[in-house]
Amino acid sequence: MREDITVTFTLNGAQVSIETSPGRRVLDLLREDLGLPAAKEGCGSGECGACAILVDGVARLSCLMLAAQLEGREVVTAEGLGTCENPHPIQAAFAASGAVQCGYCTPGMTVAASELLARNPSPDRCEVREAVSGNLCRCTGYVKIVDAVMDAAEAMRGGDS
Ligand code: FES
Ligand code: FES
């Protein structure tokens, strides 16, 4: 059995050091050890996007990452994007656009959208669809999700159309 290691990284803006098995899945580390349940387990095999988090600004699938891979990284989960009291514009737009039904896919969708808007503040609908193409939603049909990301992009640009 491999010995536990201490992994140190930034999580939602705060420095974290945690002792863990190097092979522990990041999804389990976040949800079970660090009390952050936004990243969800859908497939557990890299196919649904429900577990997406940002690692150094890039959307990654936490079900496929191991704890040791977090050393020195900057991790943001959906909890770190915004709060109920102060939601990120993407989260606010998802709520306002009816892009949330059961909500299971929403944290991963917002993470994917946040990566997109950080590198491309003015995406077209095609680019939004491409950005969330790794995130499955069984409820919405995706149209309202694309609407929400377009609305968020506009809000983040300061309201131009
Ligand atoms: S749970 Fe990670 S991609 Fe589905
Ligand atoms: S809102 Fe239910 S899976 Fe997307």
mmCIF file of C-alpha atoms and ligand atoms in Angstrom:
data_model
loop_
_atom_site.group_PDB
_atom_site.id
_atom_site.type_symbol
_atom_site.label_atom_id
_atom_site.label_comp_id
_atom_site.label_asym_id
_atom_site.label_seq_id
_atom_site.Cartn_x
_atom_site.Cartn_y
_atom_site.Cartn_z
ATOM 1 C CA MET A 1 0.000 0.000 0.000
ATOM 2 C CA ARG A 2 1.335 3.449 -0.924
ATOM 3 C CA GLU A 3 1.984 5.842 1.905
ATOM 4 C CA ASP A 4 -0.051 8.975 2.332
ATOM 5 C CA ILE A 5 1.424 12.217 1.063
ATOM 6 C CA THR A 6 0.745 15.844 1.864
ATOM 7 C CA VAL A 7 -0.627 17.751 -1.102
ATOM 8 C CA THR A 8 -0.510 21.542 -1.015
ATOM 9 C CA PHE A 9 -2.466 23.627 -3.470
ATOM 10 C CA THR A 10 -4.723 26.665 -3.746
ATOM 11 C CA LEU A 11 -8.411 25.901 -3.498
ATOM 12 C CA ASN A 12 -10.908 28.636 -4.282
ATOM 13 C CA GLY A 13 -8.345 31.251 -3.328
ATOM 14 C CA ALA A 14 -7.140 29.672 -0.080
ATOM 15 C CA GLN A 15 -4.011 27.620 0.522
ATOM 16 C CA VAL A 16 -4.808 24.001 1.416
ATOM 17 C CA SER A 17 -2.523 21.250 2.703
ATOM 18 C CA ILE A 18 -4.081 17.835 3.092
ATOM 19 C CA GLU A 19 -2.735 14.400 3.859
ATOM 20 C CA THR A 20 -4.109 11.853 1.455
ATOM 21 C CA SER A 21 -3.366 8.799 -0.582
ATOM 22 C CA PRO A 22 -1.585 9.943 -3.764
ATOM 23 C CA GLY A 23 -4.035 7.867 -5.775
ATOM 24 C CA ARG A 24 -7.181 9.318 -4.251
ATOM 25 C CA ARG A 25 -9.435 10.743 -6.929
ATOM 26 C CA VAL A 26 -9.644 14.520 -6.825
ATOM 27 C CA LEU A 27 -13.433 14.240 -7.024
ATOM 28 C CA ASP A 28 -13.472 12.263 -3.761
ATOM 29 C CA LEU A 29 -10.893 14.528 -2.158
ATOM 30 C CA LEU A 30 -13.048 17.565 -2.869
ATOM 31 C CA ARG A 31 -16.421 16.097 -1.982
ATOM 32 C CA GLU A 32 -15.579 13.816 0.913
ATOM 33 C CA ASP A 33 -12.415 15.229 2.468
ATOM 34 C CA LEU A 34 -12.772 18.936 1.790
ATOM 35 C CA GLY A 35 -16.558 19.276 1.992
ATOM 36 C CA LEU A 36 -17.079 20.774 -1.465
ATOM 37 C CA PRO A 37 -19.963 18.905 -3.108
ATOM 38 C CA ALA A 38 -20.477 21.026 -6.239
ATOM 39 C CA ALA A 39 -18.423 18.759 -8.508
ATOM 40 C CA LYS A 40 -20.652 15.757 -9.120
ATOM 41 C CA GLU A 41 -20.046 12.153 -10.007
ATOM 42 C CA GLY A 42 -21.999 11.296 -13.134
ATOM 43 C CA CYS A 43 -20.174 8.632 -15.084
ATOM 44 C CA GLY A 44 -16.920 8.404 -13.153
ATOM 45 C CA SER A 45 -15.140 7.712 -16.413
ATOM 46 C CA GLY A 46 -14.520 11.035 -18.132
ATOM 47 C CA GLU A 47 -17.624 11.148 -20.280
ATOM 48 C CA CYS A 48 -20.190 13.470 -18.666
ATOM 49 C CA GLY A 49 -18.394 16.573 -17.380
ATOM 50 C CA ALA A 50 -20.385 16.704 -14.132
ATOM 51 C CA CYS A 51 -17.161 16.606 -12.128
ATOM 52 C CA ALA A 52 -15.419 19.482 -13.934
ATOM 53 C CA ILE A 53 -13.200 21.871 -12.001
ATOM 54 C CA LEU A 54 -10.688 24.500 -13.059
ATOM 55 C CA VAL A 55 -7.032 23.597 -12.586
ATOM 56 C CA ASP A 56 -4.731 26.491 -13.413
ATOM 57 C CA GLY A 57 -7.643 28.011 -15.337
ATOM 58 C CA VAL A 58 -8.314 24.941 -17.474
ATOM 59 C CA ALA A 59 -11.437 22.819 -17.098
ATOM 60 C CA ARG A 60 -10.414 19.349 -15.957
ATOM 61 C CA LEU A 61 -12.371 16.238 -15.029
ATOM 62 C CA SER A 62 -11.844 15.607 -11.339
ATOM 63 C CA CYS A 63 -12.955 11.978 -11.642
ATOM 64 C CA LEU A 64 -9.863 11.340 -13.776
ATOM 65 C CA MET A 65 -7.356 13.292 -11.665
ATOM 66 C CA LEU A 66 -5.414 11.955 -8.724
ATOM 67 C CA ALA A 67 -4.622 13.892 -5.574
ATOM 68 C CA ALA A 68 -0.891 13.987 -6.248
ATOM 69 C CA GLN A 69 -1.570 15.890 -9.476
ATOM 70 C CA LEU A 70 -2.849 18.872 -7.489
ATOM 71 C CA GLU A 71 0.497 19.720 -5.915
ATOM 72 C CA GLY A 72 1.210 23.411 -6.458
ATOM 73 C CA ARG A 73 -1.860 23.942 -8.644
ATOM 74 C CA GLU A 74 -4.585 26.521 -8.470
ATOM 75 C CA VAL A 75 -7.952 24.825 -8.212
ATOM 76 C CA VAL A 76 -11.351 26.482 -8.534
ATOM 77 C CA THR A 77 -14.593 24.590 -8.065
ATOM 78 C CA ALA A 78 -18.080 25.879 -8.783
ATOM 79 C CA GLU A 79 -18.211 26.940 -5.126
ATOM 80 C CA GLY A 80 -15.284 29.239 -5.854
ATOM 81 C CA LEU A 81 -16.945 30.931 -8.823
ATOM 82 C CA GLY A 82 -19.581 32.600 -6.672
ATOM 83 C CA THR A 83 -21.963 32.181 -3.782
ATOM 84 C CA CYS A 84 -25.741 32.317 -3.379
ATOM 85 C CA GLU A 85 -25.379 35.843 -2.016
ATOM 86 C CA ASN A 86 -22.860 36.911 -4.643
ATOM 87 C CA PRO A 87 -23.174 34.643 -7.673
ATOM 88 C CA HIS A 88 -20.776 34.741 -10.588
ATOM 89 C CA PRO A 89 -22.442 36.317 -13.656
ATOM 90 C CA ILE A 90 -22.478 32.860 -15.268
ATOM 91 C CA GLN A 91 -24.294 31.379 -12.287
ATOM 92 C CA ALA A 92 -26.727 34.306 -12.231
ATOM 93 C CA ALA A 93 -27.402 33.908 -15.947
ATOM 94 C CA PHE A 94 -28.033 30.165 -15.596
ATOM 95 C CA ALA A 95 -30.619 30.867 -12.904
ATOM 96 C CA ALA A 96 -32.232 33.732 -14.820
ATOM 97 C CA SER A 97 -32.365 31.851 -18.146
ATOM 98 C CA GLY A 98 -33.969 28.676 -16.841
ATOM 99 C CA ALA A 99 -30.806 26.755 -17.698
ATOM 100 C CA VAL A 100 -31.011 24.817 -14.433
ATOM 101 C CA GLN A 101 -33.518 22.013 -14.041
ATOM 102 C CA CYS A 102 -32.310 19.150 -11.843
ATOM 103 C CA GLY A 103 -29.016 21.025 -11.508
ATOM 104 C CA TYR A 104 -26.779 17.981 -11.608
ATOM 105 C CA CYS A 105 -24.834 19.181 -14.632
ATOM 106 C CA THR A 106 -24.819 22.841 -13.622
ATOM 107 C CA PRO A 107 -21.544 23.071 -11.655
ATOM 108 C CA GLY A 108 -19.638 21.417 -14.489
ATOM 109 C CA MET A 109 -21.390 23.556 -17.082
ATOM 110 C CA THR A 110 -20.553 26.762 -15.251
ATOM 111 C CA VAL A 111 -16.939 25.700 -14.879
ATOM 112 C CA ALA A 112 -16.696 24.964 -18.617
ATOM 113 C CA ALA A 113 -18.370 28.290 -19.415
ATOM 114 C CA SER A 114 -16.034 30.136 -17.115
ATOM 115 C CA GLU A 115 -12.984 28.709 -18.876
ATOM 116 C CA LEU A 116 -14.477 29.740 -22.234
ATOM 117 C CA LEU A 117 -15.295 33.300 -21.209
ATOM 118 C CA ALA A 118 -11.868 33.804 -19.656
ATOM 119 C CA ARG A 119 -10.180 33.097 -22.992
ATOM 120 C CA ASN A 120 -12.947 34.329 -25.305
ATOM 121 C CA PRO A 121 -15.167 37.073 -23.864
ATOM 122 C CA SER A 122 -17.274 37.311 -27.041
ATOM 123 C CA PRO A 123 -18.069 33.769 -28.154
ATOM 124 C CA ASP A 124 -20.724 32.967 -30.740
ATOM 125 C CA ARG A 125 -23.324 30.292 -30.041
ATOM 126 C CA CYS A 126 -21.276 27.729 -31.923
ATOM 127 C CA GLU A 127 -18.253 28.367 -29.716
ATOM 128 C CA VAL A 128 -20.404 28.076 -26.597
ATOM 129 C CA ARG A 129 -21.800 24.747 -27.789
ATOM 130 C CA GLU A 130 -18.277 23.538 -28.463
ATOM 131 C CA ALA A 131 -17.095 24.659 -25.006
ATOM 132 C CA VAL A 132 -19.832 22.709 -23.214
ATOM 133 C CA SER A 133 -19.780 19.753 -25.592
ATOM 134 C CA GLY A 134 -18.081 17.601 -22.966
ATOM 135 C CA ASN A 135 -20.812 18.350 -20.430
ATOM 136 C CA LEU A 136 -23.943 16.246 -20.668
ATOM 137 C CA CYS A 137 -27.353 17.540 -19.627
ATOM 138 C CA ARG A 138 -30.302 15.168 -19.543
ATOM 139 C CA CYS A 139 -32.858 17.873 -18.769
ATOM 140 C CA THR A 140 -32.594 21.135 -20.666
ATOM 141 C CA GLY A 141 -31.953 20.385 -24.317
ATOM 142 C CA TYR A 142 -28.985 22.784 -24.118
ATOM 143 C CA VAL A 143 -30.675 25.808 -25.745
ATOM 144 C CA LYS A 144 -31.176 27.597 -22.439
ATOM 145 C CA ILE A 145 -27.647 26.732 -21.384
ATOM 146 C CA VAL A 146 -26.269 28.394 -24.508
ATOM 147 C CA ASP A 147 -28.617 31.344 -23.908
ATOM 148 C CA ALA A 148 -27.269 31.651 -20.357
ATOM 149 C CA VAL A 149 -23.627 31.646 -21.417
ATOM 150 C CA MET A 150 -24.327 34.250 -24.112
ATOM 151 C CA ASP A 151 -26.151 36.418 -21.547
ATOM 152 C CA ALA A 152 -23.300 36.005 -19.061
ATOM 153 C CA ALA A 153 -20.747 36.977 -21.695
ATOM 154 C CA GLU A 154 -22.700 40.118 -22.449
ATOM 155 C CA ALA A 155 -23.026 40.975 -18.756
ATOM 156 C CA MET A 156 -19.313 40.410 -18.191
ATOM 157 C CA ARG A 157 -18.472 42.685 -21.115
ATOM 158 C CA GLY A 158 -20.516 45.389 -19.429
ATOM 159 C CA GLY A 159 -23.833 44.981 -21.204
ATOM 160 C CA ASP A 160 -22.967 45.509 -24.869
ATOM 161 C CA SER A 161 -24.844 43.331 -27.357
HETATM 162 S S1 FES B 1 -17.989 12.040 -13.435
HETATM 163 FE FE1 FES B 1 -16.194 12.847 -14.350
HETATM 164 S S2 FES B 1 -16.640 12.992 -16.445
HETATM 165 FE FE2 FES B 1 -18.418 12.048 -15.580
HETATM 166 S S1 FES B 2 -30.212 20.355 -15.520
HETATM 167 FE FE1 FES B 2 -30.476 18.222 -15.123
HETATM 168 S S2 FES B 2 -28.754 17.302 -16.073
HETATM 169 FE FE2 FES B 2 -28.657 19.373 -16.704
#
